[in-house]
CSV table of C-alpha atoms and ligand atoms in Angstrom, one decimal:
chain,number,residue,atom,x,y,z
L,10,UNK,CA,0.3,0.2,-0.2
L,11,UNK,CA,2.6,2.9,0.9
L,12,UNK,CA,4.8,1.7,-2.5
L,13,UNK,CA,1.8,3.5,-4.1
L,14,UNK,CA,2.7,6.9,-2.7
L,15,UNK,CA,5.2,9.2,-3.9
L,16,UNK,CA,5.6,11.6,-1.0
L,17,UNK,CA,3.5,12.7,2.3
L,18,UNK,CA,1.9,16.3,1.6
L,19,UNK,CA,0.2,16.7,4.7
L,20,UNK,CA,2.0,14.8,8.3
L,21,UNK,CA,-0.4,13.4,10.6
L,22,UNK,CA,0.6,16.1,13.1
L,23,UNK,CA,-0.3,18.8,10.7
L,24,UNK,CA,-3.4,17.4,10.1
L,25,UNK,CA,-4.5,16.7,13.9
L,26,UNK,CA,-3.4,20.7,14.4
L,27,UNK,CA,-5.6,22.1,11.3
L,28,UNK,CA,-8.5,20.3,12.4
L,29,UNK,CA,-8.5,21.1,16.0
L,30,UNK,CA,-7.7,24.7,14.5
L,31,UNK,CA,-11.5,24.5,13.0
L,32,UNK,CA,-12.9,22.6,15.6
L,33,UNK,CA,-12.0,25.7,18.0
L,34,UNK,CA,-13.2,27.7,15.3
L,35,UNK,CA,-16.5,26.0,14.4
L,36,UNK,CA,-17.4,26.2,18.1
L,37,UNK,CA,-17.1,29.6,18.8
L,38,UNK,CA,-19.2,30.7,15.0
L,39,UNK,CA,-21.7,28.6,16.2
L,40,UNK,CA,-22.4,28.8,19.6
L,41,UNK,CA,-25.9,28.7,20.8
L,42,UNK,CA,-27.0,27.5,17.1
L,43,UNK,CA,-27.0,23.8,17.1
L,44,UNK,CA,-25.8,23.8,14.0
L,45,UNK,CA,-26.1,20.3,12.3
L,46,UNK,CA,-23.0,18.4,10.4
L,47,UNK,CA,-23.3,16.4,7.6
L,48,UNK,CA,-20.4,14.2,6.3
L,49,UNK,CA,-20.6,14.0,2.9
L,50,UNK,CA,-19.5,9.7,2.1
L,51,UNK,CA,-16.9,8.4,2.5
L,52,UNK,CA,-14.2,11.0,1.7
L,53,UNK,CA,-15.1,12.7,5.6
L,54,UNK,CA,-15.2,10.0,7.4
L,55,UNK,CA,-12.0,10.7,9.2
L,56,UNK,CA,-11.9,13.9,8.8
L,57,UNK,CA,-15.3,14.3,10.5
L,58,UNK,CA,-14.6,11.6,13.0
L,59,UNK,CA,-11.4,14.0,14.4
L,60,UNK,CA,-12.8,17.6,13.6
L,61,UNK,CA,-15.8,16.4,15.7
L,62,UNK,CA,-14.1,15.2,18.9
L,63,UNK,CA,-12.6,19.4,18.9
L,64,UNK,CA,-15.9,20.9,18.3
L,65,UNK,CA,-17.4,21.4,22.2
L,66,UNK,CA,-20.8,22.8,21.5
L,67,UNK,CA,-24.2,21.7,20.9
L,68,UNK,CA,-24.9,19.9,17.7
L,69,UNK,CA,-26.5,17.0,15.9
L,70,UNK,CA,-24.2,15.4,13.4
L,71,UNK,CA,-25.2,13.1,10.1
L,72,UNK,CA,-24.5,12.0,6.8
L,73,UNK,CA,-25.4,11.7,3.3
L,74,UNK,CA,-23.2,9.2,0.1
L,75,UNK,CA,-23.0,10.8,-2.8
L,76,UNK,CA,-21.0,9.6,-5.6
L,77,UNK,CA,-19.3,11.3,-8.9
L,78,UNK,CA,-15.7,9.8,-9.4
L,79,UNK,CA,-13.8,6.9,-11.3
L,80,UNK,CA,-11.0,6.8,-10.9
L,81,UNK,CA,-9.7,10.7,-10.8
L,82,UNK,CA,-11.7,11.9,-13.1
L,83,UNK,CA,-15.4,13.7,-12.3
L,84,UNK,CA,-17.8,11.8,-14.3
L,85,UNK,CA,-19.7,15.6,-13.7
L,86,UNK,CA,-22.6,13.7,-12.7
L,87,UNK,CA,-23.2,13.4,-8.9
L,88,UNK,CA,-25.9,10.7,-7.7
L,89,UNK,CA,-27.6,10.9,-4.2
L,90,UNK,CA,-26.7,7.5,-2.7
L,91,UNK,CA,-28.0,8.1,0.6
L,92,UNK,CA,-29.6,11.4,2.1
L,93,UNK,CA,-30.4,12.7,4.9
L,94,UNK,CA,-32.6,11.3,8.2
L,95,UNK,CA,-32.9,14.5,9.6
L,96,UNK,CA,-35.6,17.4,9.0
L,97,UNK,CA,-32.9,20.7,8.5
L,98,UNK,CA,-35.6,22.8,7.4
L,99,UNK,CA,-34.7,25.9,10.3
L,100,UNK,CA,-31.3,24.8,11.3
L,101,UNK,CA,-27.9,25.4,10.5
L,102,UNK,CA,-26.2,23.5,8.6
L,103,UNK,CA,-22.0,22.6,8.5
L,104,UNK,CA,-21.3,20.6,5.1
L,105,UNK,CA,-18.3,18.2,6.0
L,106,UNK,CA,-16.4,17.2,2.8
L,107,UNK,CA,-12.5,15.5,2.0
L,108,UNK,CA,-11.9,17.6,-1.0
L,109,UNK,CA,-13.3,20.7,-2.9
L,110,UNK,CA,-12.1,20.8,-5.9
L,111,UNK,CA,-14.0,21.2,-9.3
L,112,UNK,CA,-16.5,21.9,-7.2
L,113,UNK,CA,-19.2,20.5,-8.4
L,114,UNK,CA,-20.7,17.8,-5.7
L,115,UNK,CA,-21.0,20.5,-3.5
L,116,UNK,CA,-22.6,22.9,-4.8
L,117,UNK,CA,-25.7,20.7,-6.5
L,118,UNK,CA,-25.6,19.2,-2.7
L,119,UNK,CA,-26.0,23.2,-1.7
L,120,UNK,CA,-28.5,23.1,-3.8
L,121,UNK,CA,-30.3,20.1,-3.9
L,122,UNK,CA,-30.6,21.1,0.2
L,123,UNK,CA,-31.9,24.5,-0.5
L,124,UNK,CA,-34.6,23.4,-1.0
L,125,UNK,CA,-35.6,22.3,2.8
L,126,UNK,CA,-35.3,25.4,3.6
L,127,UNK,CA,-32.1,25.4,6.0
L,128,UNK,CA,-31.3,28.2,7.9
L,129,UNK,CA,-27.8,28.7,6.5
L,130,UNK,CA,-25.3,26.6,4.8
L,131,UNK,CA,-21.8,26.7,5.7
L,132,UNK,CA,-18.9,24.4,4.0
L,133,UNK,CA,-16.1,22.9,5.6
L,134,UNK,CA,-13.4,20.9,3.5
L,135,UNK,CA,-10.3,19.6,5.1
L,136,UNK,CA,-8.4,19.9,1.7
L,137,UNK,CA,-9.3,23.0,-0.8
L,138,UNK,CA,-7.4,22.8,-4.4
L,139,UNK,CA,-8.9,26.1,-6.0
L,140,UNK,CA,-7.0,25.7,-9.3
L,141,UNK,CA,-9.3,23.6,-10.4
L,142,UNK,CA,-12.8,24.8,-9.9
L,143,UNK,CA,-15.1,25.4,-12.0
L,144,UNK,CA,-18.9,26.0,-9.8
L,145,UNK,CA,-18.6,29.2,-8.0
L,146,UNK,CA,-18.2,27.4,-4.3
L,147,UNK,CA,-16.1,28.8,-1.6
L,148,UNK,CA,-15.2,26.7,1.8
L,149,UNK,CA,-16.6,28.6,4.6
L,150,UNK,CA,-13.7,26.5,6.8
L,151,UNK,CA,-10.7,24.6,5.1
L,152,UNK,CA,-7.7,23.6,6.7
L,153,UNK,CA,-5.5,23.5,3.6
L,154,UNK,CA,-5.5,24.7,0.1
L,155,UNK,CA,-3.2,22.3,-2.0
L,156,UNK,CA,-1.8,22.0,-5.0
L,157,UNK,CA,-3.2,19.9,-8.3
L,158,UNK,CA,-2.2,16.4,-7.5
L,159,UNK,CA,-4.0,13.7,-6.7
L,160,UNK,CA,-4.2,13.1,-3.0
L,161,UNK,CA,-5.3,9.5,-0.9
L,162,UNK,CA,-5.2,8.8,2.6
L,163,UNK,CA,-7.0,10.5,5.7
L,164,UNK,CA,-10.1,9.0,4.2
L,165,UNK,CA,-9.3,9.5,0.4
L,166,UNK,CA,-8.9,7.0,-1.6
L,167,UNK,CA,-8.3,5.7,-5.2
L,168,UNK,CA,-11.1,3.5,-6.7
L,169,UNK,CA,-11.8,2.7,-2.4
L,170,UNK,CA,-8.8,1.7,-1.9
L,171,UNK,CA,-5.9,4.0,0.8
L,172,UNK,CA,-8.7,5.1,2.7
L,173,UNK,CA,-6.8,3.9,5.9
L,174,UNK,CA,-3.3,5.9,5.3
L,175,UNK,CA,-3.1,8.2,8.7
L,176,UNK,CA,-1.5,10.9,6.2
L,177,UNK,CA,-2.4,12.6,3.1
L,178,UNK,CA,-0.3,11.1,0.2
L,179,UNK,CA,0.6,11.7,-3.9
L,180,UNK,CA,-0.2,8.7,-5.1
L,181,UNK,CA,2.7,7.5,-7.8
L,182,UNK,CA,1.2,8.5,-11.2
L,183,UNK,CA,1.8,5.8,-12.5
L,184,UNK,CA,-0.5,3.7,-10.2
L,185,UNK,CA,-3.6,5.9,-12.1
L,186,UNK,CA,-2.1,5.8,-15.6
L,187,UNK,CA,-2.0,1.9,-15.5
E,2,IMP,P1,-15.8,17.6,-6.9
E,2,IMP,O1,-17.0,18.0,-7.4
E,2,IMP,O2,-14.9,17.9,-8.2
E,2,IMP,O3,-15.6,19.0,-6.6
E,2,IMP,O4,-15.0,16.6,-6.3
E,2,IMP,C1,-15.2,16.3,-5.1
E,2,IMP,C2,-15.0,14.8,-4.9
E,2,IMP,O5,-13.5,14.7,-5.4
E,2,IMP,C3,-14.2,14.5,-3.4
E,2,IMP,O6,-15.2,14.5,-2.8
E,2,IMP,C4,-13.6,13.6,-3.6
E,2,IMP,O7,-14.4,12.3,-2.9
E,2,IMP,C5,-13.1,13.4,-4.9
E,2,IMP,N1,-11.6,13.8,-4.9
E,2,IMP,C6,-11.3,14.9,-6.0
E,2,IMP,N2,-10.0,15.2,-5.8
E,2,IMP,C7,-9.5,14.2,-5.3
E,2,IMP,C8,-8.2,13.6,-5.0
E,2,IMP,O8,-6.6,14.0,-4.9
E,2,IMP,N3,-8.2,12.8,-4.0
E,2,IMP,C9,-9.2,12.1,-3.7
E,2,IMP,N4,-10.2,12.2,-4.4
E,2,IMP,C10,-10.5,13.5,-4.3
E,3,MG,MG1,-15.6,12.2,-1.7
């Protein structure tokens, strides 16, 4: 598994510090608002688990599962595989994503959820690749801005593999050009 990684882009320690800082910031910004964190599966699962342990205000959590990717290129089409189980009307939503790339997925999700009349929708992402943005969407909370490279680990996959790496690594190009 590790021999598929060209280099470590973000270490475990850097992840830990940045995620804790964002958790503290969200706790300040949302004190008294009882927000609902909506994790976008599967990529968010490690980030969200770590983030939530640094949020020290009343809040709830829910998850959605979407798919848009096959291999390293977005198909552009977003499919909802699991919808929310909570009612979000009047609630403050924080969408939790692993990475904001073209922005197509989050833009679609935001519009999809807006119809249910939440009080607000914010976006918290672990990583942001602004160079590849196609949709007009930005992150309210972002831990790392990264260059245009395909990364895996800490929840992120390449064809469902490497999610279990504890750091963020750049995948060797020969892995996806095979
Ligand atoms: P977007 O719709 O192009 O913003 O794509 C967002 C989704 O694509 C993310 O939630 C990831 O699942 C996936 N993705 C984008 N870039 C990467 C990457 O570098 N590594 C792994 N998954 C990625
Ligand atoms: Mg994803």
